[in-house]
Amino acid sequence: MKKQRELPTAAIHAGEIRPRIAGAVSLPIFQSATFESTPGSGYHDLGYIRLNNTPNHDALHAKIAALEGGEAGLVAASGMAAITTSLLTVLGSGDHLLAQDSLYGGTQDFLTEDLPQLGVEVTYFDASRPESWAELVQPNTRVVYAEAITNPLVRVGDLAALARFARQHSLVSMIDSTFASPVNLLPLKLGFDLVLHSATKYLNGHSDIVAGALAGNAPLVEKIQRKLNHLGGCLDPHACFLLHRGIKTLTLRVGQQNRSALELAQRLEAHPAVARVHYPGLPDHPDHARARELLEGFGGMMSVELRASGDEIDQQLRGLEVMSFAPSLGGVETLITRPAQTSHAGMTEAQRRAAGISDSLVRISVGCEAVDDLWADLKPRLDALNAAVLPEQELTA
Ligand code: PLP
């Protein structure tokens, strides 16, 4: 058997076409919609961009499979294309889906708005309470769906138990591991059938494309690829090229992001303007022990509860120079958002409160800048918030 290469090596070398094309060390872009084939070939064997089978796609599929330790990999036009196509491959009218109760908003909307229209029923579960899962299984349950690290409170469910539970009940287990990336978690090793990514985020890492990726056993991935071919959510070859290039530095980037985020979380925790830092690397995070067990690193995502109103926070965030106020995550640039106003703006205030998302919560996707520069950017903003809050507190004391 071929030796499984270590992640940094696989990120750079897995899937590369050999011999190199004209000696090019970097895989060229095959900007050709169609490819010559042998008369008599089947439709799915023809080379065509929408069929996700150009040399750029093939190389990426092998690279992603190698990174995740799966038999096969696949890329798609976006994370949502990968997620929706995977669910539509396995679920049909009359089926039932068990889904984690806190999911990325786009996935959540698909589950609540689209799947019921197609005759698929959805029940939500708490990923931290394995004892509550069995009673939710119905005779028509087909899939269990979770996220490795949730947004924005960065919760880590009992993922090993979830994969075991899915096996016991013959359910297809799918996990969106976007926040963890293969550097911090390999869900297929835990026993999940399919790992999904918004490759827009850590896999690509440069905030310059939208892409999706998945990996798992070959028959399942092949079925998903067929569905993707029908739905048309293919990744353009130029985006393939950028994703391919981005993946080569994945381990360097995420390693740095793990270290910087931990350091930043510790500094934030000690600042008087901060009420609470949600980061799985901090001992007071409710899932810290589990995160230590499951994750290689605690990731680059955190959220911070500030002692100020949403408006006061917005005003201070306008003064940031290194960090950008922007949605998305996982790139080399540090991005900051206020979820109540961005990713979770579609919820009512009561729903947000129930989900633990206050107006004073900010989410940070820590990039690859020097952590001292990030702190120098953020600290004066926190100091200003603190100065505004302290006199009030003194008055009411
Ligand atoms: N999954 C997670 C956890 C995400 O954060 C996102 C996007 O923010 C998606 C999926 C969807 O990915 P895309 O925007 O690439 O479609």
Coordinates of C-alpha atoms and ligand atoms in Angstrom, one line a residue:
M1 CA 0.0 0.0 0.0
K2 CA 1.2 3.5 -0.8
K3 CA 2.4 5.3 2.3
Q4 CA 0.0 8.0 3.5
R5 CA 1.9 11.2 3.4
E6 CA 1.9 13.7 6.2
L7 CA -0.5 16.6 5.8
P8 CA 2.0 19.4 4.8
T9 CA 3.4 17.1 2.1
A10 CA 0.0 15.9 0.9
A11 CA -1.2 19.6 0.7
I12 CA 1.7 20.3 -1.7
H13 CA 2.2 17.1 -3.7
A14 CA -1.0 14.9 -3.5
G15 CA -2.9 14.8 -6.8
E16 CA -0.3 16.5 -8.9
I17 CA -0.2 15.3 -12.4
R18 CA 2.9 13.2 -13.2
P19 CA 4.9 13.6 -15.4
R20 CA 4.6 17.3 -15.0
I21 CA 3.0 19.0 -18.0
A22 CA 5.9 20.6 -20.0
G23 CA 7.8 20.4 -16.8
A24 CA 5.6 23.0 -15.2
V25 CA 6.1 22.8 -11.4
S26 CA 2.7 24.5 -10.9
L27 CA -0.3 22.7 -12.5
P28 CA -1.5 24.9 -15.4
I29 CA -5.1 26.0 -15.9
F30 CA -7.0 23.9 -18.4
Q31 CA -9.3 26.6 -19.7
S32 CA -11.1 24.3 -22.1
A33 CA -14.9 23.7 -21.8
T34 CA -14.7 20.3 -23.6
F35 CA -12.1 17.6 -24.2
E36 CA -11.6 15.1 -27.0
S37 CA -12.9 11.7 -26.2
T38 CA -13.1 8.3 -27.8
P39 CA -16.2 7.7 -30.0
G40 CA -18.6 5.5 -28.0
S41 CA -17.7 7.0 -24.5
G42 CA -20.6 7.3 -22.0
Y43 CA -21.9 10.8 -21.1
H44 CA -20.3 10.9 -17.7
D45 CA -17.0 9.9 -19.2
L46 CA -16.8 12.9 -21.5
G47 CA -14.4 15.7 -20.5
Y48 CA -16.5 18.8 -19.8
I49 CA -16.2 21.5 -17.2
R50 CA -19.7 21.0 -15.8
L51 CA -18.9 17.3 -15.3
N52 CA -16.1 18.4 -12.9
N53 CA -13.6 16.2 -14.6
T54 CA -11.0 18.5 -16.2
P55 CA -7.4 17.8 -15.2
N56 CA -7.7 20.7 -12.7
H57 CA -10.7 19.1 -11.1
D58 CA -9.1 15.6 -11.1
A59 CA -6.0 16.9 -9.4
L60 CA -8.0 18.8 -6.7
H61 CA -10.2 15.8 -6.1
A62 CA -7.2 13.6 -5.4
K63 CA -5.6 16.3 -3.2
I64 CA -8.7 16.8 -1.1
A65 CA -9.2 13.0 -0.7
A66 CA -5.5 12.7 0.5
L67 CA -5.9 15.6 3.0
E68 CA -9.1 14.2 4.5
G69 CA -8.0 10.5 4.3
G70 CA -10.9 9.7 2.1
E71 CA -11.2 7.3 -0.9
A72 CA -12.5 10.1 -3.1
G73 CA -12.9 13.9 -3.1
L74 CA -14.9 16.4 -5.1
V75 CA -15.1 20.2 -5.5
A76 CA -18.1 22.3 -6.2
A77 CA -19.1 25.8 -7.1
S78 CA -19.5 26.9 -3.4
G79 CA -19.8 25.4 0.0
M80 CA -23.5 25.6 -0.3
A81 CA -23.4 23.7 -3.7
A82 CA -21.4 20.9 -1.9
I83 CA -23.8 20.8 1.1
T84 CA -27.1 21.0 -0.8
T85 CA -26.0 18.6 -3.5
S86 CA -24.8 16.1 -0.9
L87 CA -28.1 16.2 1.1
L88 CA -30.1 16.0 -2.1
T89 CA -28.1 12.9 -3.2
V90 CA -29.0 10.9 -0.1
L91 CA -32.4 12.4 0.8
G92 CA -35.7 12.1 -1.1
S93 CA -39.4 12.6 -0.5
G94 CA -40.6 10.8 2.7
D95 CA -37.1 10.8 4.3
H96 CA -36.1 12.3 7.6
L97 CA -33.0 14.2 8.5
L98 CA -31.4 14.7 11.9
A99 CA -29.6 18.0 12.0
Q100 CA -27.6 19.7 14.7
D101 CA -29.5 22.6 16.2
S102 CA -27.0 25.3 15.4
L103 CA -25.9 25.4 11.8
Y104 CA -24.5 27.9 9.3
G105 CA -27.3 30.2 8.3
G106 CA -27.4 29.1 4.6
T107 CA -27.6 25.5 5.5
Q108 CA -30.2 26.2 8.1
D109 CA -32.3 28.1 5.5
F110 CA -32.0 25.2 3.1
L111 CA -33.2 22.8 5.8
T112 CA -36.1 24.9 6.9
E113 CA -37.3 26.4 3.6
D114 CA -36.3 24.0 0.8
L115 CA -36.1 20.4 2.2
P116 CA -39.7 20.4 3.6
Q117 CA -40.9 21.5 0.1
L118 CA -39.3 18.4 -1.3
G119 CA -41.0 16.2 1.3
V120 CA -38.0 15.9 3.7
E121 CA -38.7 16.2 7.4
V122 CA -36.0 17.6 9.7
T123 CA -35.5 17.2 13.4
Y124 CA -32.8 19.0 15.4
F125 CA -30.5 17.6 18.0
D126 CA -28.1 18.9 20.6
A127 CA -24.7 17.7 19.6
S128 CA -23.5 17.8 23.2
R129 CA -26.2 15.4 24.5
P130 CA -25.7 11.9 23.1
E131 CA -28.3 10.5 25.5
S132 CA -31.0 12.6 23.7
W133 CA -30.3 11.3 20.2
A134 CA -31.8 7.8 20.0
E135 CA -35.4 8.9 20.7
L136 CA -35.2 11.2 17.7
V137 CA -34.5 8.4 15.2
Q138 CA -37.5 7.4 13.0
P139 CA -37.9 4.5 10.6
N140 CA -37.4 6.9 7.7
T141 CA -34.3 8.7 9.1
R142 CA -31.5 8.6 6.6
V143 CA -28.9 11.2 7.4
V144 CA -27.3 12.8 10.5
Y145 CA -25.8 16.2 9.8
A146 CA -23.5 18.3 12.0
E147 CA -20.8 21.0 12.1
A148 CA -17.4 20.4 13.6
I149 CA -17.2 23.8 15.2
T150 CA -20.3 26.0 15.4
N151 CA -20.7 29.6 14.4
P152 CA -20.3 31.9 16.3
L153 CA -20.0 30.3 19.7
V154 CA -17.4 27.8 18.5
R155 CA -19.0 24.8 20.3
V156 CA -17.6 21.4 19.6
G157 CA -20.2 18.6 19.9
D158 CA -19.5 15.0 20.9
L159 CA -18.4 14.2 17.3
A160 CA -16.9 10.8 18.0
A161 CA -20.1 9.6 19.7
L162 CA -22.2 11.1 16.8
A163 CA -20.3 9.1 14.2
R164 CA -20.7 5.9 16.3
F165 CA -24.4 6.7 16.7
A166 CA -24.9 7.1 12.9
R167 CA -23.2 3.7 12.3
Q168 CA -25.4 2.0 14.9
H169 CA -28.5 3.3 13.3
S170 CA -27.3 2.8 9.7
L171 CA -27.5 6.6 9.0
V172 CA -25.3 8.4 6.5
S173 CA -23.2 10.8 8.6
M174 CA -22.2 14.2 7.2
I175 CA -20.2 16.9 8.8
D176 CA -19.4 20.4 7.7
S177 CA -15.8 20.8 8.9
T178 CA -15.2 24.3 7.5
F179 CA -14.2 25.9 10.8
A180 CA -11.8 23.1 11.7
S181 CA -10.1 22.4 8.3
P182 CA -8.2 19.1 7.8
V183 CA -5.4 20.6 9.8
N184 CA -7.4 20.5 13.1
L185 CA -9.8 17.7 12.5
L186 CA -10.1 14.6 10.2
P187 CA -13.8 13.6 10.6
L188 CA -13.5 10.5 8.3
K189 CA -11.1 9.1 10.9
L190 CA -13.7 9.6 13.6
G191 CA -16.1 7.5 11.4
F192 CA -18.1 10.1 9.5
D193 CA -19.1 9.1 6.0
L194 CA -18.8 12.5 4.4
V195 CA -16.8 15.6 5.3
L196 CA -17.9 18.9 3.7
H197 CA -16.2 22.3 3.4
S198 CA -16.8 25.8 2.3
A199 CA -13.5 25.8 0.5
T200 CA -14.0 29.5 0.3
K201 CA -12.6 29.6 3.8
Y202 CA -9.5 27.8 5.2
L203 CA -8.9 25.5 2.3
N204 CA -8.4 28.4 -0.2
G205 CA -7.4 30.8 2.5
H206 CA -7.1 34.0 0.5
S207 CA -10.7 35.4 0.4
D208 CA -10.6 35.5 -3.4
I209 CA -12.9 32.7 -4.6
V210 CA -16.0 30.9 -3.6
A211 CA -15.8 27.1 -3.6
G212 CA -16.9 23.9 -2.0
A213 CA -15.2 20.6 -1.3
L214 CA -16.1 17.2 0.1
A215 CA -14.5 13.8 0.7
G216 CA -15.6 10.3 1.7
N217 CA -16.0 6.8 0.4
A218 CA -15.8 6.4 -3.4
P219 CA -19.4 5.1 -4.1
L220 CA -21.0 8.0 -2.1
V221 CA -18.8 10.7 -3.6
E222 CA -19.5 9.3 -7.1
K223 CA -23.2 9.5 -6.5
I224 CA -22.8 13.1 -5.3
Q225 CA -20.7 14.0 -8.3
R226 CA -23.5 12.7 -10.6
K227 CA -26.0 14.8 -8.8
L228 CA -23.7 17.8 -9.0
N229 CA -23.3 17.2 -12.8
H230 CA -27.1 17.4 -13.1
L231 CA -27.5 20.4 -10.9
G232 CA -24.6 22.2 -12.5
G233 CA -22.7 23.4 -9.5
C234 CA -19.3 22.9 -11.0
L235 CA -16.2 24.9 -10.0
D236 CA -14.6 27.0 -12.8
P237 CA -11.0 25.9 -13.8
H238 CA -9.6 29.2 -12.8
A239 CA -11.1 28.9 -9.3
C240 CA -9.8 25.3 -9.3
F241 CA -6.3 26.7 -9.9
L242 CA -6.6 29.2 -7.1
L243 CA -8.0 26.6 -4.7
H244 CA -5.2 24.2 -5.7
R245 CA -2.6 26.9 -5.0
G246 CA -4.3 28.0 -1.7
I247 CA -4.3 24.4 -0.4
K248 CA -0.5 24.2 -0.7
T249 CA -0.1 26.6 2.2
L250 CA -3.0 25.3 4.3
T251 CA -1.0 23.8 7.1
L252 CA 1.3 26.8 7.4
R253 CA -1.7 29.2 7.5
V254 CA -3.8 27.2 9.9
G255 CA -0.9 26.4 12.2
Q256 CA -0.2 30.2 12.5
Q257 CA -3.9 30.9 12.9
N258 CA -4.2 28.4 15.7
R259 CA -1.3 30.0 17.6
S260 CA -2.4 33.6 17.0
A261 CA -6.0 32.9 17.9
L262 CA -5.0 31.3 21.2
E263 CA -2.7 34.2 22.1
L264 CA -5.3 36.8 21.1
A265 CA -8.0 35.0 23.0
Q266 CA -5.9 35.1 26.2
R267 CA -5.1 38.8 25.8
L268 CA -8.8 39.6 25.1
E269 CA -9.9 37.6 28.2
A270 CA -7.8 39.8 30.4
H271 CA -9.2 43.1 29.1
P272 CA -11.8 44.9 31.3
A273 CA -14.0 45.7 28.3
V274 CA -14.4 42.0 27.6
A275 CA -17.1 40.1 29.4
R276 CA -16.4 36.7 27.9
V277 CA -14.3 35.1 25.2
H278 CA -15.7 32.1 23.4
Y279 CA -12.7 30.1 22.2
P280 CA -12.3 26.3 22.6
G281 CA -8.7 26.7 23.5
L282 CA -9.6 28.5 26.7
P283 CA -10.1 26.3 29.8
D284 CA -13.5 28.0 30.6
H285 CA -15.0 27.1 27.2
P286 CA -17.8 24.5 27.9
D287 CA -16.2 22.2 25.3
H288 CA -12.6 22.7 26.1
A289 CA -11.9 19.2 27.3
R290 CA -13.6 17.7 24.2
A291 CA -11.8 20.1 21.9
R292 CA -8.5 19.0 23.4
E293 CA -9.4 15.4 22.7
L294 CA -10.7 15.9 19.2
L295 CA -8.8 18.8 17.7
E296 CA -5.1 19.1 16.7
G297 CA -5.4 22.9 17.2
F298 CA -8.3 25.1 18.4
G299 CA -8.7 27.0 15.2
G300 CA -8.7 30.6 14.2
M301 CA -12.3 31.5 15.0
M302 CA -13.6 33.1 18.2
S303 CA -16.3 35.3 19.5
V304 CA -16.1 37.9 22.1
E305 CA -18.8 39.4 24.4
L306 CA -18.1 43.1 25.0
R307 CA -19.3 45.3 27.8
A308 CA -20.9 47.8 25.4
S309 CA -24.0 48.3 23.2
G310 CA -24.1 47.2 19.6
D311 CA -23.9 50.9 18.5
E312 CA -20.9 51.7 20.7
I313 CA -19.1 48.6 19.4
D314 CA -19.9 49.5 15.7
Q315 CA -18.5 53.0 16.3
Q316 CA -15.3 51.6 17.7
L317 CA -14.9 48.9 15.0
R318 CA -14.9 51.7 12.4
G319 CA -11.5 52.7 13.7
L320 CA -9.8 49.4 13.0
E321 CA -7.0 49.5 10.4
V322 CA -5.5 46.0 10.3
M323 CA -8.8 44.0 10.8
S324 CA -11.6 44.4 8.2
F325 CA -15.2 44.5 9.2
A326 CA -16.4 41.8 6.7
P327 CA -18.3 38.5 6.7
S328 CA -16.6 35.2 5.7
L329 CA -13.6 33.7 7.5
G330 CA -10.6 31.5 7.1
G331 CA -8.4 33.9 5.0
V332 CA -5.0 35.3 5.7
E333 CA -6.7 38.7 6.6
T334 CA -8.3 39.0 10.0
L335 CA -12.0 39.7 9.6
I336 CA -14.4 40.9 12.3
T337 CA -18.2 41.0 12.3
R338 CA -21.1 41.5 14.7
P339 CA -23.2 38.4 14.2
A340 CA -26.5 40.0 15.4
Q341 CA -26.1 42.4 12.5
T342 CA -24.6 40.1 9.9
S343 CA -24.7 36.3 9.9
H344 CA -27.6 36.1 12.4
A345 CA -29.5 39.2 11.3
G346 CA -32.3 37.0 9.8
M347 CA -33.2 35.7 13.3
T348 CA -35.6 37.5 15.6
E349 CA -34.1 39.0 18.8
A350 CA -35.7 36.3 20.8
Q351 CA -34.2 33.6 18.6
R352 CA -30.8 35.2 18.9
R353 CA -31.1 35.4 22.7
A354 CA -32.1 31.7 22.8
A355 CA -29.0 30.9 20.7
G356 CA -26.7 32.9 23.0
I357 CA -26.0 35.6 20.4
S358 CA -26.3 39.1 22.0
D359 CA -25.9 42.5 20.3
S360 CA -22.6 42.8 22.0
L361 CA -21.0 39.7 20.5
V362 CA -18.3 40.2 17.9
R363 CA -16.8 37.3 15.9
I364 CA -13.2 37.3 14.9
S365 CA -11.6 35.2 12.1
V366 CA -8.0 35.5 13.0
G367 CA -5.7 35.8 10.0
C368 CA -2.0 35.4 9.5
E369 CA -0.8 38.9 10.5
A370 CA 1.6 39.3 13.5
V371 CA -0.5 38.9 16.6
D372 CA 1.1 42.1 18.2
D373 CA -0.2 44.1 15.2
L374 CA -3.7 42.6 15.7
W375 CA -3.6 43.5 19.3
A376 CA -2.3 47.0 18.6
D377 CA -5.3 47.5 16.3
L378 CA -7.9 46.1 18.7
K379 CA -6.7 47.2 22.1
P380 CA -7.2 51.0 21.7
R381 CA -10.8 50.2 20.6
L382 CA -11.4 48.1 23.7
D383 CA -9.8 50.8 25.9
A384 CA -12.2 53.4 24.4
L385 CA -15.2 51.1 25.1
N386 CA -13.9 50.6 28.6
A387 CA -13.5 54.3 29.2
A388 CA -17.1 54.8 28.1
V389 CA -18.4 52.0 30.3
L390 CA -16.4 52.6 33.5
P391 CA -17.8 56.0 34.6
E392 CA -21.3 54.6 34.2
Q393 CA -20.4 51.6 36.4
E394 CA -18.8 53.9 38.9
L395 CA -22.0 55.9 39.1
T396 CA -24.2 52.9 39.6
A397 CA -21.8 51.2 42.1
Ligands
PLP1 N1 -20.5 26.2 6.0 C1 -20.0 27.1 6.8 C2 -19.6 26.7 8.2 C3 -19.9 28.4 6.5 O1 -19.4 29.3 7.3 C4 -20.3 28.8 5.1 C5 -20.2 30.2 4.7 O2 -19.9 31.1 5.4 C6 -20.8 27.8 4.3 C7 -20.9 26.5 4.7 C8 -21.2 28.1 2.9 O3 -20.1 28.3 2.1 P1 -20.1 29.1 0.7 O4 -20.3 30.6 1.1 O5 -18.8 28.8 0.1 O6 -21.2 28.6 -0.1

